[in-house]
């Protein structure tokens, strides 16, 4: 029997439309092989939405997302919109989408592929075998805490304010996701905080520690965020699953991504309690190379694989994509961000075609 899924596509800005086009072609091919049919609906977000409607997240877009089985997002933002006030910037669209769909859990895997070890800026012996999952809390913390704003003090000076806050229940629900994820991996969880300075982190550490009693099979450790940043560069193999708040997770997931050589390879999944998940590359919209057919579409394609695995429960189709990606890398196909000597340099579209070829040949 054919499975039907409604997928909302959010191409966004910069390289977004190019890379999502590749992912859609790949999904169609994989769908044919696995008896899956996709109904794609495109909607506006970010700068593209600002230009068309004046807002970064039109109500229509949120409705379309809510009425679908999963959302595939590319990237948002660009120089053009950088001087707008923060609630009208493209980023506000992304934050609104996360909040609107209640996507509190962001999974960002960073796994070194043997084919790309030489693309890493770190030594082979440091990064070989690295396989980390960052579980980032996504709808709380300093990104959403109140009060926030730029206020005037009594002396007429401006004062910028954001608030880092977590409730026990917010900590507990992301903690559960992380413990469960660690259970499916190597059984190690490192919770990252700044409990030596911040009260919000003391509560975080306390709740995560209490939660550990329900997961006796998981080896829990705690680390301060500054040390975690250092350890990620010094000895990344010590990490299996990391759980942390919104801001620390934003920063550490970029660092973890770079261990693998290129942020252009890494997908992510944002999941809520019941709403459709959003699947997107960790990288941004790369306005400097937009429209030039130079972008690496693989993070977007691997995000489509995460969508199949975590959003639609179609693990075989997800495997098919992930194996295909390994195969194109194995035969030496590379986009500019991961090129090394002796490899074939391909553009975005050609990389997509190469991938489709190996998937069809299987
Ligand atoms: C990310 C991005 C976003 C974030 C920006 C674009 C709002 O950096 O997804 O990591 O800070 O969460
Ligand atoms: Mg980020």
CSV table of C-alpha atoms and ligand atoms in Angstrom, one decimal:
chain,number,residue,atom,x,y,z
A,1,UNK,CA,0.0,0.0,0.0
A,2,UNK,CA,1.2,3.5,-0.8
A,3,UNK,CA,1.7,5.8,2.1
A,4,UNK,CA,0.8,9.5,1.6
A,5,UNK,CA,2.4,12.3,3.4
A,6,UNK,CA,1.7,16.0,3.3
A,7,UNK,CA,5.0,17.9,3.5
A,8,UNK,CA,5.3,21.7,3.9
A,9,UNK,CA,8.3,23.1,2.2
A,10,UNK,CA,9.9,26.3,3.5
A,11,UNK,CA,12.7,27.2,1.1
A,12,UNK,CA,13.3,30.6,2.8
A,13,UNK,CA,16.3,32.7,1.7
A,14,UNK,CA,19.7,32.6,0.2
A,15,UNK,CA,20.7,29.1,-0.9
A,16,UNK,CA,17.4,27.7,0.5
A,17,UNK,CA,15.5,27.3,-2.8
A,18,UNK,CA,18.5,25.6,-4.5
A,19,UNK,CA,19.1,23.0,-1.8
A,20,UNK,CA,15.4,22.3,-1.1
A,21,UNK,CA,14.9,21.6,-4.8
A,22,UNK,CA,17.5,18.9,-4.6
A,23,UNK,CA,15.9,17.4,-1.5
A,24,UNK,CA,12.5,17.3,-3.1
A,25,UNK,CA,13.9,15.4,-6.2
A,26,UNK,CA,15.7,13.0,-3.9
A,27,UNK,CA,12.5,12.4,-1.8
A,28,UNK,CA,10.5,11.7,-5.0
A,29,UNK,CA,13.0,9.1,-6.1
A,30,UNK,CA,13.2,7.5,-2.7
A,31,UNK,CA,9.4,7.6,-2.4
A,32,UNK,CA,9.0,5.7,-5.6
A,33,UNK,CA,11.3,3.0,-4.3
A,34,UNK,CA,9.5,2.7,-1.0
A,35,UNK,CA,5.9,3.2,-1.9
A,36,UNK,CA,5.7,6.6,-0.4
A,37,UNK,CA,3.9,9.5,-2.1
A,38,UNK,CA,4.5,13.1,-1.0
A,39,UNK,CA,2.2,16.0,-1.5
A,40,UNK,CA,4.4,19.1,-1.3
A,41,UNK,CA,3.1,22.5,-0.4
A,42,UNK,CA,5.4,25.5,-0.4
A,43,UNK,CA,5.0,28.3,2.0
A,44,UNK,CA,6.9,31.6,2.8
A,45,UNK,CA,9.2,32.2,5.7
A,46,UNK,CA,12.0,34.6,6.6
A,47,UNK,CA,13.2,37.3,4.2
A,48,UNK,CA,11.2,35.9,1.3
A,49,UNK,CA,8.0,36.2,3.5
A,50,UNK,CA,9.0,39.7,4.6
A,51,UNK,CA,9.4,40.8,1.0
A,52,UNK,CA,6.0,39.3,-0.1
A,53,UNK,CA,3.9,40.0,3.0
A,54,UNK,CA,5.7,42.3,5.4
A,55,UNK,CA,6.0,39.6,8.0
A,56,UNK,CA,8.6,36.9,8.6
A,57,UNK,CA,6.0,34.3,9.5
A,58,UNK,CA,2.6,34.9,7.8
A,59,UNK,CA,-0.3,33.2,9.6
A,60,UNK,CA,-0.9,31.2,6.4
A,61,UNK,CA,2.5,29.6,6.7
A,62,UNK,CA,1.9,28.5,10.3
A,63,UNK,CA,-1.5,27.0,9.3
A,64,UNK,CA,0.0,25.1,6.4
A,65,UNK,CA,2.7,23.7,8.7
A,66,UNK,CA,0.2,22.7,11.3
A,67,UNK,CA,-1.9,20.9,8.7
A,68,UNK,CA,1.0,18.8,7.4
A,69,UNK,CA,2.7,15.6,8.5
A,70,UNK,CA,6.2,17.2,8.5
A,71,UNK,CA,7.9,20.4,7.6
A,72,UNK,CA,11.1,20.6,5.6
A,73,UNK,CA,12.8,23.9,6.1
A,74,UNK,CA,15.9,25.2,4.3
A,75,UNK,CA,17.4,28.4,5.8
A,76,UNK,CA,16.5,32.0,6.5
A,77,UNK,CA,18.1,35.3,6.6
A,78,UNK,CA,20.4,37.6,4.6
A,79,UNK,CA,22.2,41.0,4.6
A,80,UNK,CA,19.2,42.6,3.0
A,81,UNK,CA,17.0,42.3,6.1
A,82,UNK,CA,19.8,42.7,8.7
A,83,UNK,CA,18.8,46.3,9.7
A,84,UNK,CA,15.2,45.6,10.4
A,85,UNK,CA,14.0,45.7,14.0
A,86,UNK,CA,14.3,42.3,15.7
A,87,UNK,CA,10.6,41.3,15.5
A,88,UNK,CA,10.6,41.9,11.8
A,89,UNK,CA,13.8,40.1,11.0
A,90,UNK,CA,13.8,36.7,9.2
A,91,UNK,CA,15.1,35.1,12.4
A,92,UNK,CA,11.8,36.1,14.1
A,93,UNK,CA,10.0,33.9,11.6
A,94,UNK,CA,12.1,30.9,12.6
A,95,UNK,CA,11.7,31.5,16.3
A,96,UNK,CA,7.9,32.0,15.7
A,97,UNK,CA,7.7,28.7,13.9
A,98,UNK,CA,9.5,26.9,16.7
A,99,UNK,CA,7.3,28.5,19.3
A,100,UNK,CA,4.1,28.2,17.2
A,101,UNK,CA,4.6,24.4,16.7
A,102,UNK,CA,5.9,23.9,20.3
A,103,UNK,CA,9.1,22.4,19.0
A,104,UNK,CA,11.0,22.2,22.2
A,105,UNK,CA,13.5,19.5,21.3
A,106,UNK,CA,16.2,20.1,18.7
A,107,UNK,CA,18.3,17.1,17.8
A,108,UNK,CA,21.6,18.0,16.1
A,109,UNK,CA,23.8,15.0,15.3
A,110,UNK,CA,27.5,15.5,14.4
A,111,UNK,CA,29.0,12.4,13.1
A,112,UNK,CA,32.4,12.2,11.4
A,113,UNK,CA,32.2,10.5,8.0
A,114,UNK,CA,35.4,8.6,7.2
A,115,UNK,CA,35.3,10.0,3.7
A,116,UNK,CA,35.5,13.6,5.0
A,117,UNK,CA,38.0,13.3,7.8
A,118,UNK,CA,40.5,15.4,5.9
A,119,UNK,CA,38.0,18.2,5.5
A,120,UNK,CA,38.1,18.7,9.3
A,121,UNK,CA,40.3,21.5,10.6
A,122,UNK,CA,41.2,19.2,13.5
A,123,UNK,CA,43.7,16.3,13.4
A,124,UNK,CA,42.6,12.9,12.2
A,125,UNK,CA,43.3,11.2,15.5
A,126,UNK,CA,41.2,13.8,17.4
A,127,UNK,CA,38.1,13.5,15.2
A,128,UNK,CA,38.2,10.0,13.9
A,129,UNK,CA,35.1,8.2,15.2
A,130,UNK,CA,33.4,11.2,16.6
A,131,UNK,CA,29.6,10.6,16.9
A,132,UNK,CA,27.8,13.2,19.0
A,133,UNK,CA,24.2,14.1,19.4
A,134,UNK,CA,23.4,17.6,20.7
A,135,UNK,CA,19.9,17.8,22.2
A,136,UNK,CA,19.2,21.5,22.4
A,137,UNK,CA,16.2,22.9,24.2
A,138,UNK,CA,14.5,25.1,21.6
A,139,UNK,CA,11.5,27.0,22.9
A,140,UNK,CA,12.7,28.4,26.2
A,141,UNK,CA,15.8,29.9,27.9
A,142,UNK,CA,17.2,33.3,27.0
A,143,UNK,CA,15.7,33.2,23.5
A,144,UNK,CA,12.2,33.5,24.9
A,145,UNK,CA,12.5,34.6,28.5
A,146,UNK,CA,10.8,37.8,29.7
A,147,UNK,CA,11.4,40.6,30.4
A,148,UNK,CA,13.1,41.3,27.1
A,149,UNK,CA,13.7,44.5,25.2
A,150,UNK,CA,15.7,47.7,25.1
A,151,UNK,CA,14.5,50.0,27.8
A,152,UNK,CA,15.5,53.5,29.0
A,153,UNK,CA,16.9,53.9,32.5
A,154,UNK,CA,16.2,56.8,34.9
A,155,UNK,CA,19.2,58.6,33.6
A,156,UNK,CA,18.0,58.3,30.0
A,157,UNK,CA,20.6,55.6,29.1
A,158,UNK,CA,19.4,52.6,27.1
A,159,UNK,CA,19.6,49.2,28.6
A,160,UNK,CA,19.2,45.9,26.7
A,161,UNK,CA,17.6,43.1,28.6
A,162,UNK,CA,17.0,39.4,28.0
A,163,UNK,CA,16.1,36.8,30.6
A,164,UNK,CA,17.4,33.3,30.9
A,165,UNK,CA,14.7,31.3,32.5
A,166,UNK,CA,13.6,27.6,32.7
A,167,UNK,CA,10.8,26.0,34.6
A,168,UNK,CA,11.1,22.6,36.1
A,169,UNK,CA,8.7,21.1,33.6
A,170,UNK,CA,10.6,22.6,30.6
A,171,UNK,CA,13.8,21.1,31.9
A,172,UNK,CA,12.2,17.8,32.6
A,173,UNK,CA,10.7,17.3,29.1
A,174,UNK,CA,13.9,18.1,27.3
A,175,UNK,CA,15.7,15.9,29.8
A,176,UNK,CA,13.5,13.0,29.0
A,177,UNK,CA,14.1,13.4,25.3
A,178,UNK,CA,17.8,13.4,25.9
A,179,UNK,CA,17.9,10.4,28.2
A,180,UNK,CA,15.7,8.4,25.7
A,181,UNK,CA,18.1,9.5,22.9
A,182,UNK,CA,21.1,8.4,24.8
A,183,UNK,CA,19.5,5.1,25.4
A,184,UNK,CA,19.3,4.5,21.7
A,185,UNK,CA,22.9,5.5,21.3
A,186,UNK,CA,25.9,4.6,23.6
A,187,UNK,CA,24.1,5.3,26.9
A,188,UNK,CA,26.1,8.3,27.9
A,189,UNK,CA,24.6,11.7,28.6
A,190,UNK,CA,26.4,14.9,29.4
A,191,UNK,CA,24.3,17.8,30.6
A,192,UNK,CA,25.9,21.2,29.9
A,193,UNK,CA,25.1,24.3,32.0
A,194,UNK,CA,26.7,27.2,33.9
A,195,UNK,CA,25.6,26.2,37.4
A,196,UNK,CA,28.7,27.7,39.0
A,197,UNK,CA,27.3,31.2,38.1
A,198,UNK,CA,23.6,31.0,37.0
A,199,UNK,CA,20.6,30.1,39.2
A,200,UNK,CA,18.7,28.9,36.2
A,201,UNK,CA,21.6,26.4,35.6
A,202,UNK,CA,21.5,25.3,39.2
A,203,UNK,CA,17.8,24.3,38.7
A,204,UNK,CA,18.7,22.7,35.4
A,205,UNK,CA,21.4,20.5,37.0
A,206,UNK,CA,19.2,19.7,39.9
A,207,UNK,CA,16.2,18.5,37.7
A,208,UNK,CA,18.4,16.6,35.3
A,209,UNK,CA,20.1,14.8,38.2
A,210,UNK,CA,16.7,13.9,39.7
A,211,UNK,CA,15.5,12.6,36.4
A,212,UNK,CA,18.6,10.3,36.1
A,213,UNK,CA,16.9,8.1,38.8
A,214,UNK,CA,14.4,7.0,36.1
A,215,UNK,CA,17.2,6.1,33.7
A,216,UNK,CA,19.6,3.9,35.7
A,217,UNK,CA,21.1,2.5,32.5
A,218,UNK,CA,22.3,5.9,31.4
A,219,UNK,CA,25.7,7.3,32.6
A,220,UNK,CA,25.0,10.9,33.4
A,221,UNK,CA,27.7,13.6,33.7
A,222,UNK,CA,27.6,17.4,34.1
A,223,UNK,CA,29.9,20.0,32.5
A,224,UNK,CA,30.1,23.7,32.6
A,225,UNK,CA,29.6,25.2,29.2
A,226,UNK,CA,33.0,26.9,28.9
A,227,UNK,CA,34.7,23.6,29.7
A,228,UNK,CA,32.4,21.8,27.2
A,229,UNK,CA,33.4,24.2,24.4
A,230,UNK,CA,37.0,23.4,25.2
A,231,UNK,CA,36.5,19.7,25.5
A,232,UNK,CA,34.7,19.5,22.2
A,233,UNK,CA,37.8,20.8,20.5
A,234,UNK,CA,40.3,19.0,22.8
A,235,UNK,CA,38.8,15.5,23.0
A,236,UNK,CA,35.4,15.3,21.3
A,237,UNK,CA,35.3,11.5,21.4
A,238,UNK,CA,34.4,11.6,25.1
A,239,UNK,CA,30.9,12.8,24.2
A,240,UNK,CA,28.0,10.7,23.2
A,241,UNK,CA,24.7,12.6,23.8
A,242,UNK,CA,24.8,16.2,25.1
A,243,UNK,CA,21.7,18.0,26.5
A,244,UNK,CA,21.7,21.7,27.1
A,245,UNK,CA,19.6,24.9,27.0
A,246,UNK,CA,18.8,27.0,24.0
A,247,UNK,CA,21.7,29.4,23.9
A,248,UNK,CA,24.4,27.0,24.9
A,249,UNK,CA,23.0,24.5,22.5
A,250,UNK,CA,23.1,27.1,19.7
A,251,UNK,CA,26.8,27.7,20.2
A,252,UNK,CA,27.9,24.2,21.0
A,253,UNK,CA,26.1,22.6,18.1
A,254,UNK,CA,28.0,24.9,15.7
A,255,UNK,CA,31.2,23.9,17.3
A,256,UNK,CA,30.3,20.2,17.2
A,257,UNK,CA,29.2,20.6,13.6
A,258,UNK,CA,32.6,21.9,12.6
A,259,UNK,CA,34.4,18.9,14.0
A,260,UNK,CA,33.0,17.1,11.0
A,261,UNK,CA,34.7,19.4,8.5
A,262,UNK,CA,31.8,21.2,7.2
A,263,UNK,CA,28.6,22.6,8.6
A,264,UNK,CA,27.3,21.9,5.1
A,265,UNK,CA,26.8,18.3,6.0
A,266,UNK,CA,24.7,18.4,9.1
A,267,UNK,CA,20.9,18.0,9.4
A,268,UNK,CA,18.7,18.7,12.4
A,269,UNK,CA,15.3,17.7,13.7
A,270,UNK,CA,13.0,19.9,15.8
A,271,UNK,CA,10.3,18.0,17.6
A,272,UNK,CA,7.3,18.8,19.8
A,273,UNK,CA,4.9,16.8,21.8
A,274,UNK,CA,2.3,16.4,19.1
A,275,UNK,CA,2.8,18.9,16.3
A,276,UNK,CA,4.6,18.0,13.0
A,277,UNK,CA,8.4,18.2,13.3
A,278,UNK,CA,10.5,20.7,11.4
A,279,UNK,CA,13.6,19.3,9.7
A,280,UNK,CA,16.4,21.6,8.6
A,281,UNK,CA,20.1,21.9,8.0
A,282,UNK,CA,22.2,23.3,10.8
A,283,UNK,CA,23.8,25.7,8.4
A,284,UNK,CA,22.4,29.1,7.4
A,285,UNK,CA,21.3,30.7,4.2
A,286,UNK,CA,24.8,31.5,2.9
A,287,UNK,CA,23.8,34.6,1.0
A,288,UNK,CA,27.4,35.0,-0.3
A,289,UNK,CA,27.0,32.0,-2.6
A,290,UNK,CA,23.2,32.1,-3.2
A,291,UNK,CA,22.0,31.5,-6.7
A,292,UNK,CA,25.4,30.3,-8.0
A,293,UNK,CA,24.8,26.6,-7.9
A,294,UNK,CA,27.7,26.2,-5.4
A,295,UNK,CA,25.9,25.2,-2.2
A,296,UNK,CA,26.2,21.8,-0.6
A,297,UNK,CA,22.7,20.3,-0.7
A,298,UNK,CA,23.7,17.3,1.5
A,299,UNK,CA,22.7,18.7,4.9
A,300,UNK,CA,19.3,19.5,3.4
A,301,UNK,CA,19.0,16.0,1.9
A,302,UNK,CA,20.1,14.5,5.2
A,303,UNK,CA,17.4,16.6,6.9
A,304,UNK,CA,14.9,15.0,4.6
A,305,UNK,CA,16.3,11.6,5.8
A,306,UNK,CA,15.8,12.7,9.4
A,307,UNK,CA,12.2,13.7,8.5
A,308,UNK,CA,11.6,10.2,7.2
A,309,UNK,CA,13.1,8.6,10.3
A,310,UNK,CA,11.8,10.8,13.1
A,311,UNK,CA,8.8,12.6,11.6
A,312,UNK,CA,7.2,9.9,9.4
A,313,UNK,CA,8.6,6.7,10.8
A,314,UNK,CA,9.9,5.5,7.5
A,315,UNK,CA,13.4,4.2,8.5
A,316,UNK,CA,14.0,2.2,5.3
A,317,UNK,CA,13.5,5.3,3.1
A,318,UNK,CA,15.8,7.2,5.5
A,319,UNK,CA,18.5,4.5,5.3
A,320,UNK,CA,18.3,4.7,1.5
A,321,UNK,CA,19.1,8.4,1.5
A,322,UNK,CA,21.9,8.1,4.1
A,323,UNK,CA,23.5,5.2,2.3
A,324,UNK,CA,23.3,7.2,-1.0
A,325,UNK,CA,25.1,10.1,0.6
A,326,UNK,CA,27.9,7.9,1.8
A,327,UNK,CA,28.2,6.4,-1.6
A,328,UNK,CA,28.5,9.6,-3.5
A,329,UNK,CA,31.2,10.7,-1.1
A,330,UNK,CA,32.9,7.4,-1.5
A,331,UNK,CA,33.1,7.8,-5.2
A,332,UNK,CA,34.8,11.2,-4.7
A,333,UNK,CA,32.0,13.6,-5.4
A,334,UNK,CA,32.3,16.8,-3.5
A,335,UNK,CA,30.9,20.3,-3.3
A,336,UNK,CA,33.3,23.2,-2.8
A,337,UNK,CA,33.0,23.3,1.0
A,338,UNK,CA,34.3,19.7,1.4
A,339,UNK,CA,36.6,19.5,-1.6
A,340,UNK,CA,40.1,18.0,-1.1
A,341,UNK,CA,42.7,17.1,-3.7
A,342,UNK,CA,41.9,14.3,-6.2
A,343,UNK,CA,38.1,14.7,-5.7
A,344,UNK,CA,35.4,15.7,-8.2
A,345,UNK,CA,34.1,19.2,-7.7
A,346,UNK,CA,30.3,19.4,-8.3
A,347,UNK,CA,27.8,22.1,-8.0
A,348,UNK,CA,24.6,21.9,-6.0
A,349,UNK,CA,22.4,20.5,-8.8
A,350,UNK,CA,25.0,18.0,-10.0
A,351,UNK,CA,25.5,16.7,-6.5
A,352,UNK,CA,21.7,16.1,-6.4
A,353,UNK,CA,21.9,14.3,-9.7
A,354,UNK,CA,24.8,12.1,-8.6
A,355,UNK,CA,22.9,11.2,-5.5
A,356,UNK,CA,19.8,10.3,-7.4
A,357,UNK,CA,21.9,8.1,-9.7
A,358,UNK,CA,23.3,6.1,-6.9
A,359,UNK,CA,20.0,5.7,-5.2
A,360,UNK,CA,18.3,4.5,-8.4
A,361,UNK,CA,21.1,2.1,-9.2
A,362,UNK,CA,20.6,0.3,-5.9
B,1,LIG,C1,20.1,28.0,14.6
B,1,LIG,C2,20.3,29.5,14.2
B,1,LIG,C3,19.1,30.2,14.8
B,1,LIG,C4,19.2,30.1,16.3
B,1,LIG,C5,18.9,31.7,14.3
B,1,LIG,C6,18.9,31.8,12.8
B,1,LIG,C7,17.7,32.3,14.9
B,1,LIG,O1,21.5,30.0,14.6
B,1,LIG,O2,19.1,27.4,14.3
B,1,LIG,O3,21.1,27.5,15.3
B,1,LIG,O4,19.9,30.9,16.9
B,1,LIG,O5,18.5,29.2,16.9
B,2,LIG,MG1,22.8,28.6,15.4
